[in-house]
Each structure stands twice: as structure tokens, then as C-alpha cells.
Amino acid sequence: MSYSETLQQGVQALDLNLSETTQAQLLDYLRLLEKWNHVYNLTAITDFSEMIPKHLLDSLSIEPHIVGQRILDVGTGAGLPGLVLAIVHPDWECTLLDSNSKKIRFIQQVVAELNLTNVHLKHSRIEDFEPNCPFSTIICRAYTSLHDFLAQTEELCEPKGSLLAMKGLYPEQEIAELVHLPVKLESITLQVPQLSAQRHLIVMKPYDN
């Protein structure tokens, strides 16, 4: 089976309607990731076929849970999931933040080569980031604890917005640390096609939202 067919099957399993052009862009992104990974050590996954479920489909699995169109991806790394979502939704305004300059330079190259106009890059620590206006959804993937993510980002989120933390195993201890804080929590088990590992999405909303 070709990479295109593998991706198409995964997209269909997620019940997403992506054009052939968009799917081709996603694979072009992975090819750039594979190329630059030799120099910049962007991902531990070196098998291209494994990148499709572990990077693309995993990122796309949270698409139904995005609120609004102003997205912040904190600790974006190689652009996961923010860059993938930006490719799929050119109408969204996606800000990708990371303190690692090499990873930001890689994303700059992807943005240029794929001609993406809806991606804003910020080379910064989240503690030093001062956006002009708040975001409707703030995302992190393998970034930090739920407690720290909430503390660092809740002031950057719109009223009625959401904080989304992508996790592997169910983070029972991290959730227990939030029990006395004014935040609503929802745990969603993600079904990522072609991936057997556990994936969870923790949705956090302050009570005043």
C-alpha cells in the first residue's frame, strides 16, 4: 500500500473530508520532517510509514474538539499538532510557539515550501509570550503536566475557549492535582487509526467560561 493510500484510509476512518491536494501537502510535510530530522533531530520516529499514524493521524484526531479558529500550539516542536491542523484548515489562524530555535527554523522552511499563509511562528517560552489577543483553543502535545499547562495558558484563552492537552496513558495523577482548582475537566479517549497505543485528550475549561 502506498503512503497516499495509507493516509487516505486513516483520514476516512477519522471521518474527515480532505482533498487530495491537502493530503499531498500533509505527506510533503512529512517528507520535509524526514529530511530535516537527520540534522535537527526533530522526532524519534524515523520510519516514514510510522509517521503517518503517529504524527498526522494523531494530530488530526483532535480536530473535532477544536473551538473557534484562533489556535495556539504550545511547545509545538516539529509542528505537531499545530502545523498539521493549519494545513488542513487554511481558514484557521494558527500560532505555533516553541523555545527551540532549530525547530522554529524547520517550521519556517515548511511554511515557505508549502506556501502556508495562516501560520504565525513565535520563538519564545510560554512565560514570556504576550499575544495581542486571546486564543479560542490552546493545545499542547507531550509538553508538560496538566497543572503547569493550565497555569501557563488560562489567561491567554478566550472566554468559552478550551485548553486541550494530548496525552498517552490516562493521566490519573495529573488530574488529581487539579481537583481543587476552578476548572472543568473532560477526558476523551482518542481512537487514532492504525495506532494501537493509548491516546487521551484532556479538555480543560475554567469555571467562569
PDB file of C-alpha atoms in Angstrom:
ATOM      1  CA  MET A   1       0.000   0.000   0.000  1.00  0.00           C
ATOM      2  CA  SER A   2       1.314   3.449  -0.900  1.00  0.00           C
ATOM      3  CA  TYR A   3       1.762   6.240   1.637  1.00  0.00           C
ATOM      4  CA  SER A   4      -1.086   8.115  -0.043  1.00  0.00           C
ATOM      5  CA  GLU A   5      -3.407   5.141   0.354  1.00  0.00           C
ATOM      6  CA  THR A   6      -2.364   4.662   3.984  1.00  0.00           C
ATOM      7  CA  LEU A   7      -3.140   8.291   4.756  1.00  0.00           C
ATOM      8  CA  GLN A   8      -6.414   8.171   2.843  1.00  0.00           C
ATOM      9  CA  GLN A   9      -7.579   5.158   4.848  1.00  0.00           C
ATOM     10  CA  GLY A  10      -6.740   6.928   8.105  1.00  0.00           C
ATOM     11  CA  VAL A  11      -8.497  10.113   7.062  1.00  0.00           C
ATOM     12  CA  GLN A  12     -11.618   8.150   6.150  1.00  0.00           C
ATOM     13  CA  ALA A  13     -11.527   6.313   9.489  1.00  0.00           C
ATOM     14  CA  LEU A  14     -11.462   9.706  11.243  1.00  0.00           C
ATOM     15  CA  ASP A  15     -14.471  10.730   9.136  1.00  0.00           C
ATOM     16  CA  LEU A  16     -12.616  13.740   7.741  1.00  0.00           C
ATOM     17  CA  ASN A  17     -13.162  15.102   4.253  1.00  0.00           C
ATOM     18  CA  LEU A  18      -9.732  16.169   2.996  1.00  0.00           C
ATOM     19  CA  SER A  19      -8.962  16.911  -0.622  1.00  0.00           C
ATOM     20  CA  GLU A  20      -6.195  15.100  -2.488  1.00  0.00           C
ATOM     21  CA  THR A  21      -4.252  18.369  -2.525  1.00  0.00           C
ATOM     22  CA  THR A  22      -4.456  18.703   1.246  1.00  0.00           C
ATOM     23  CA  GLN A  23      -3.418  15.094   1.773  1.00  0.00           C
ATOM     24  CA  ALA A  24      -0.490  15.606  -0.596  1.00  0.00           C
ATOM     25  CA  GLN A  25       0.571  18.628   1.463  1.00  0.00           C
ATOM     26  CA  LEU A  26       0.491  16.543   4.634  1.00  0.00           C
ATOM     27  CA  LEU A  27       2.790  13.962   3.056  1.00  0.00           C
ATOM     28  CA  ASP A  28       5.059  16.743   1.764  1.00  0.00           C
ATOM     29  CA  TYR A  29       5.316  17.979   5.342  1.00  0.00           C
ATOM     30  CA  LEU A  30       6.380  14.508   6.495  1.00  0.00           C
ATOM     31  CA  ARG A  31       8.999  14.323   3.741  1.00  0.00           C
ATOM     32  CA  LEU A  32      10.461  17.616   4.921  1.00  0.00           C
ATOM     33  CA  LEU A  33      10.361  16.349   8.503  1.00  0.00           C
ATOM     34  CA  GLU A  34      12.198  13.175   7.468  1.00  0.00           C
ATOM     35  CA  LYS A  35      14.796  15.215   5.550  1.00  0.00           C
ATOM     36  CA  TRP A  36      15.473  17.780   8.262  1.00  0.00           C
ATOM     37  CA  ASN A  37      15.409  15.190  11.031  1.00  0.00           C
ATOM     38  CA  HIS A  38      18.843  13.963  10.003  1.00  0.00           C
ATOM     39  CA  VAL A  39      20.321  17.308  11.029  1.00  0.00           C
ATOM     40  CA  TYR A  40      17.937  18.772  13.607  1.00  0.00           C
ATOM     41  CA  ASN A  41      16.769  15.658  15.496  1.00  0.00           C
ATOM     42  CA  LEU A  42      13.104  16.694  15.305  1.00  0.00           C
ATOM     43  CA  THR A  43      11.486  13.333  16.005  1.00  0.00           C
ATOM     44  CA  ALA A  44      12.471   9.942  17.355  1.00  0.00           C
ATOM     45  CA  ILE A  45      10.279   8.310  14.709  1.00  0.00           C
ATOM     46  CA  THR A  46      12.397   7.691  11.609  1.00  0.00           C
ATOM     47  CA  ASP A  47      10.189   5.238   9.694  1.00  0.00           C
ATOM     48  CA  PHE A  48       8.072   7.251   7.253  1.00  0.00           C
ATOM     49  CA  SER A  49       5.179   4.787   7.405  1.00  0.00           C
ATOM     50  CA  GLU A  50       5.069   5.151  11.210  1.00  0.00           C
ATOM     51  CA  MET A  51       4.956   8.941  10.923  1.00  0.00           C
ATOM     52  CA  ILE A  52       1.560   8.780   9.228  1.00  0.00           C
ATOM     53  CA  PRO A  53      -0.394   7.435  12.227  1.00  0.00           C
ATOM     54  CA  LYS A  54       1.904   8.696  14.997  1.00  0.00           C
ATOM     55  CA  HIS A  55       2.183  12.252  13.676  1.00  0.00           C
ATOM     56  CA  LEU A  56      -0.511  13.009  11.083  1.00  0.00           C
ATOM     57  CA  LEU A  57      -3.475  10.908  12.209  1.00  0.00           C
ATOM     58  CA  ASP A  58      -2.741  11.522  15.887  1.00  0.00           C
ATOM     59  CA  SER A  59      -2.779  15.281  15.268  1.00  0.00           C
ATOM     60  CA  LEU A  60      -5.935  15.082  13.158  1.00  0.00           C
ATOM     61  CA  SER A  61      -7.774  13.035  15.796  1.00  0.00           C
ATOM     62  CA  ILE A  62      -8.323  16.150  17.938  1.00  0.00           C
ATOM     63  CA  GLU A  63      -9.835  18.185  15.086  1.00  0.00           C
ATOM     64  CA  PRO A  64     -13.486  17.730  16.222  1.00  0.00           C
ATOM     65  CA  HIS A  65     -12.622  19.156  19.644  1.00  0.00           C
ATOM     66  CA  ILE A  66     -11.159  22.466  18.449  1.00  0.00           C
ATOM     67  CA  VAL A  67     -13.143  25.554  19.448  1.00  0.00           C
ATOM     68  CA  GLY A  68     -13.090  28.624  17.198  1.00  0.00           C
ATOM     69  CA  GLN A  69     -10.399  29.487  14.654  1.00  0.00           C
ATOM     70  CA  ARG A  70      -7.621  31.150  16.675  1.00  0.00           C
ATOM     71  CA  ILE A  71      -5.316  28.338  17.730  1.00  0.00           C
ATOM     72  CA  LEU A  72      -2.169  28.366  19.855  1.00  0.00           C
ATOM     73  CA  ASP A  73       0.081  25.284  19.885  1.00  0.00           C
ATOM     74  CA  VAL A  74       2.389  25.486  22.910  1.00  0.00           C
ATOM     75  CA  GLY A  75       5.685  23.625  22.634  1.00  0.00           C
ATOM     76  CA  THR A  76       4.888  22.784  19.034  1.00  0.00           C
ATOM     77  CA  GLY A  77       8.213  21.033  18.400  1.00  0.00           C
ATOM     78  CA  ALA A  78       8.191  19.927  14.775  1.00  0.00           C
ATOM     79  CA  GLY A  79       4.715  21.430  14.311  1.00  0.00           C
ATOM     80  CA  LEU A  80       2.594  18.788  15.981  1.00  0.00           C
ATOM     81  CA  PRO A  81      -0.314  19.171  16.056  1.00  0.00           C
ATOM     82  CA  GLY A  82      -0.497  22.864  15.102  1.00  0.00           C
ATOM     83  CA  LEU A  83       1.112  22.726  11.677  1.00  0.00           C
ATOM     84  CA  VAL A  84      -0.943  19.690  10.656  1.00  0.00           C
ATOM     85  CA  LEU A  85      -4.150  21.475  11.661  1.00  0.00           C
ATOM     86  CA  ALA A  86      -3.046  24.615   9.794  1.00  0.00           C
ATOM     87  CA  ILE A  87      -2.529  22.606   6.601  1.00  0.00           C
ATOM     88  CA  VAL A  88      -5.979  21.046   6.903  1.00  0.00           C
ATOM     89  CA  HIS A  89      -7.728  24.305   7.836  1.00  0.00           C
ATOM     90  CA  PRO A  90      -6.343  27.269   5.872  1.00  0.00           C
ATOM     91  CA  ASP A  91      -9.168  29.378   7.349  1.00  0.00           C
ATOM     92  CA  TRP A  92      -7.794  28.916  10.867  1.00  0.00           C
ATOM     93  CA  GLU A  93      -5.195  31.282  12.326  1.00  0.00           C
ATOM     94  CA  CYS A  94      -2.574  29.054  13.926  1.00  0.00           C
ATOM     95  CA  THR A  95       0.197  30.338  16.179  1.00  0.00           C
ATOM     96  CA  LEU A  96       2.994  27.847  16.825  1.00  0.00           C
ATOM     97  CA  LEU A  97       5.205  28.563  19.832  1.00  0.00           C
ATOM     98  CA  ASP A  98       8.456  26.903  20.840  1.00  0.00           C
ATOM     99  CA  SER A  99      11.624  27.948  22.653  1.00  0.00           C
ATOM    100  CA  ASN A 100      13.830  25.749  20.429  1.00  0.00           C
ATOM    101  CA  SER A 101      15.221  27.856  17.578  1.00  0.00           C
ATOM    102  CA  LYS A 102      16.096  24.835  15.398  1.00  0.00           C
ATOM    103  CA  LYS A 103      12.528  23.600  15.479  1.00  0.00           C
ATOM    104  CA  ILE A 104      11.185  27.053  14.643  1.00  0.00           C
ATOM    105  CA  ARG A 105      13.594  27.263  11.688  1.00  0.00           C
ATOM    106  CA  PHE A 106      12.339  23.908  10.439  1.00  0.00           C
ATOM    107  CA  ILE A 107       8.725  25.060  10.607  1.00  0.00           C
ATOM    108  CA  GLN A 108       9.667  28.271   8.794  1.00  0.00           C
ATOM    109  CA  GLN A 109      11.011  26.130   5.960  1.00  0.00           C
ATOM    110  CA  VAL A 110       7.823  24.062   5.822  1.00  0.00           C
ATOM    111  CA  VAL A 111       5.653  27.194   5.814  1.00  0.00           C
ATOM    112  CA  ALA A 112       7.679  28.611   2.920  1.00  0.00           C
ATOM    113  CA  GLU A 113       7.768  25.434   0.843  1.00  0.00           C
ATOM    114  CA  LEU A 114       4.073  24.645   1.330  1.00  0.00           C
ATOM    115  CA  ASN A 115       3.094  28.310   0.898  1.00  0.00           C
ATOM    116  CA  LEU A 116       1.077  28.405   4.128  1.00  0.00           C
ATOM    117  CA  THR A 117      -0.340  31.841   4.928  1.00  0.00           C
ATOM    118  CA  ASN A 118      -2.183  31.074   8.159  1.00  0.00           C
ATOM    119  CA  VAL A 119       0.775  30.114  10.378  1.00  0.00           C
ATOM    120  CA  HIS A 120       2.419  32.522  12.831  1.00  0.00           C
ATOM    121  CA  LEU A 121       5.661  31.409  14.483  1.00  0.00           C
ATOM    122  CA  LYS A 122       6.815  32.515  17.914  1.00  0.00           C
ATOM    123  CA  HIS A 123      10.282  31.649  19.188  1.00  0.00           C
ATOM    124  CA  SER A 124       9.591  32.115  22.877  1.00  0.00           C
ATOM    125  CA  ARG A 125       8.932  30.482  26.201  1.00  0.00           C
ATOM    126  CA  ILE A 126       5.250  30.490  27.066  1.00  0.00           C
ATOM    127  CA  GLU A 127       6.001  32.537  30.221  1.00  0.00           C
ATOM    128  CA  ASP A 128       7.374  35.359  28.037  1.00  0.00           C
ATOM    129  CA  PHE A 129       4.690  35.253  25.351  1.00  0.00           C
ATOM    130  CA  GLU A 130       2.361  38.267  25.197  1.00  0.00           C
ATOM    131  CA  PRO A 131      -0.176  37.918  22.371  1.00  0.00           C
ATOM    132  CA  ASN A 132      -2.226  40.838  21.081  1.00  0.00           C
ATOM    133  CA  CYS A 133      -5.479  38.999  21.720  1.00  0.00           C
ATOM    134  CA  PRO A 134      -6.540  35.698  23.322  1.00  0.00           C
ATOM    135  CA  PHE A 135      -6.976  32.347  21.591  1.00  0.00           C
ATOM    136  CA  SER A 136     -10.080  30.226  21.156  1.00  0.00           C
ATOM    137  CA  THR A 137      -8.190  26.945  21.596  1.00  0.00           C
ATOM    138  CA  ILE A 138      -4.780  26.322  23.151  1.00  0.00           C
ATOM    139  CA  ILE A 139      -3.180  22.923  22.549  1.00  0.00           C
ATOM    140  CA  CYS A 140      -0.193  21.018  23.855  1.00  0.00           C
ATOM    141  CA  ARG A 141       1.168  17.588  22.949  1.00  0.00           C
ATOM    142  CA  ALA A 142       3.669  15.846  25.234  1.00  0.00           C
ATOM    143  CA  TYR A 143       4.528  19.257  26.683  1.00  0.00           C
ATOM    144  CA  THR A 144       4.122  19.440  30.466  1.00  0.00           C
ATOM    145  CA  SER A 145       1.814  18.495  33.331  1.00  0.00           C
ATOM    146  CA  LEU A 146      -1.844  19.489  33.229  1.00  0.00           C
ATOM    147  CA  HIS A 147      -1.321  21.733  36.264  1.00  0.00           C
ATOM    148  CA  ASP A 148       1.512  23.667  34.629  1.00  0.00           C
ATOM    149  CA  PHE A 149      -0.253  23.846  31.271  1.00  0.00           C
ATOM    150  CA  LEU A 150      -3.323  25.335  32.918  1.00  0.00           C
ATOM    151  CA  ALA A 151      -1.282  27.826  34.947  1.00  0.00           C
ATOM    152  CA  GLN A 152       0.696  28.978  31.914  1.00  0.00           C
ATOM    153  CA  THR A 153      -2.144  29.346  29.441  1.00  0.00           C
ATOM    154  CA  GLU A 154      -5.527  30.023  31.085  1.00  0.00           C
ATOM    155  CA  GLU A 155      -5.017  33.802  30.895  1.00  0.00           C
ATOM    156  CA  LEU A 156      -4.307  33.504  27.158  1.00  0.00           C
ATOM    157  CA  CYS A 157      -7.594  31.732  26.411  1.00  0.00           C
ATOM    158  CA  GLU A 158     -10.833  33.387  25.352  1.00  0.00           C
ATOM    159  CA  PRO A 159     -13.950  33.100  27.474  1.00  0.00           C
ATOM    160  CA  LYS A 160     -15.744  29.976  26.191  1.00  0.00           C
ATOM    161  CA  GLY A 161     -12.413  28.742  24.816  1.00  0.00           C
ATOM    162  CA  SER A 162     -10.709  25.424  25.545  1.00  0.00           C
ATOM    163  CA  LEU A 163      -7.343  24.136  26.672  1.00  0.00           C
ATOM    164  CA  LEU A 164      -6.532  20.782  25.073  1.00  0.00           C
ATOM    165  CA  ALA A 165      -3.751  18.553  26.400  1.00  0.00           C
ATOM    166  CA  MET A 166      -2.837  15.495  24.329  1.00  0.00           C
ATOM    167  CA  LYS A 167      -1.679  12.578  26.475  1.00  0.00           C
ATOM    168  CA  GLY A 168      -0.828   8.911  26.062  1.00  0.00           C
ATOM    169  CA  LEU A 169      -1.897   6.913  29.091  1.00  0.00           C
ATOM    170  CA  TYR A 170      -4.740   8.322  31.163  1.00  0.00           C
ATOM    171  CA  PRO A 171      -3.025  10.934  33.417  1.00  0.00           C
ATOM    172  CA  GLU A 172      -4.749   9.989  36.662  1.00  0.00           C
ATOM    173  CA  GLN A 173      -2.209  11.636  38.981  1.00  0.00           C
ATOM    174  CA  GLU A 174      -2.112  14.867  36.956  1.00  0.00           C
ATOM    175  CA  ILE A 175      -5.905  15.095  37.024  1.00  0.00           C
ATOM    176  CA  ALA A 176      -5.923  14.523  40.783  1.00  0.00           C
ATOM    177  CA  GLU A 177      -3.675  17.581  41.164  1.00  0.00           C
ATOM    178  CA  LEU A 178      -6.419  19.766  39.646  1.00  0.00           C
ATOM    179  CA  VAL A 179      -9.305  18.590  41.804  1.00  0.00           C
ATOM    180  CA  HIS A 180      -9.341  21.723  43.979  1.00  0.00           C
ATOM    181  CA  LEU A 181      -8.874  24.212  41.140  1.00  0.00           C
ATOM    182  CA  PRO A 182     -11.750  26.082  39.442  1.00  0.00           C
ATOM    183  CA  VAL A 183     -11.595  24.168  36.184  1.00  0.00           C
ATOM    184  CA  LYS A 184     -13.943  21.816  34.356  1.00  0.00           C
ATOM    185  CA  LEU A 185     -12.269  18.659  33.082  1.00  0.00           C
ATOM    186  CA  GLU A 186     -13.271  16.186  30.418  1.00  0.00           C
ATOM    187  CA  SER A 187     -11.223  13.166  29.390  1.00  0.00           C
ATOM    188  CA  ILE A 188     -11.726  11.889  25.846  1.00  0.00           C
ATOM    189  CA  THR A 189     -10.298   8.581  24.647  1.00  0.00           C
ATOM    190  CA  LEU A 190      -8.963   9.192  21.158  1.00  0.00           C
ATOM    191  CA  GLN A 191      -9.302   6.487  18.530  1.00  0.00           C
ATOM    192  CA  VAL A 192      -6.335   7.014  16.235  1.00  0.00           C
ATOM    193  CA  PRO A 193      -6.460   4.817  13.116  1.00  0.00           C
ATOM    194  CA  GLN A 194      -3.501   2.461  12.621  1.00  0.00           C
ATOM    195  CA  LEU A 195      -2.269   3.193  16.158  1.00  0.00           C
ATOM    196  CA  SER A 196      -2.691   0.700  18.997  1.00  0.00           C
ATOM    197  CA  ALA A 197      -1.177   2.852  21.747  1.00  0.00           C
ATOM    198  CA  GLN A 198      -3.498   4.610  24.189  1.00  0.00           C
ATOM    199  CA  ARG A 199      -4.229   8.251  23.419  1.00  0.00           C
ATOM    200  CA  HIS A 200      -6.251  10.635  25.570  1.00  0.00           C
ATOM    201  CA  LEU A 201      -7.312  14.232  25.177  1.00  0.00           C
ATOM    202  CA  ILE A 202      -7.861  16.241  28.351  1.00  0.00           C
ATOM    203  CA  VAL A 203     -10.175  19.213  27.791  1.00  0.00           C
ATOM    204  CA  MET A 204      -9.953  21.974  30.408  1.00  0.00           C
ATOM    205  CA  LYS A 205     -12.225  24.975  30.791  1.00  0.00           C
ATOM    206  CA  PRO A 206     -12.130  27.460  33.688  1.00  0.00           C
ATOM    207  CA  TYR A 207     -15.465  27.594  35.543  1.00  0.00           C
ATOM    208  CA  ASP A 208     -16.052  31.220  34.576  1.00  0.00           C
ATOM    209  CA  ASN A 209     -16.138  30.124  30.942  1.00  0.00           C
TER     210      ASN A 209
END
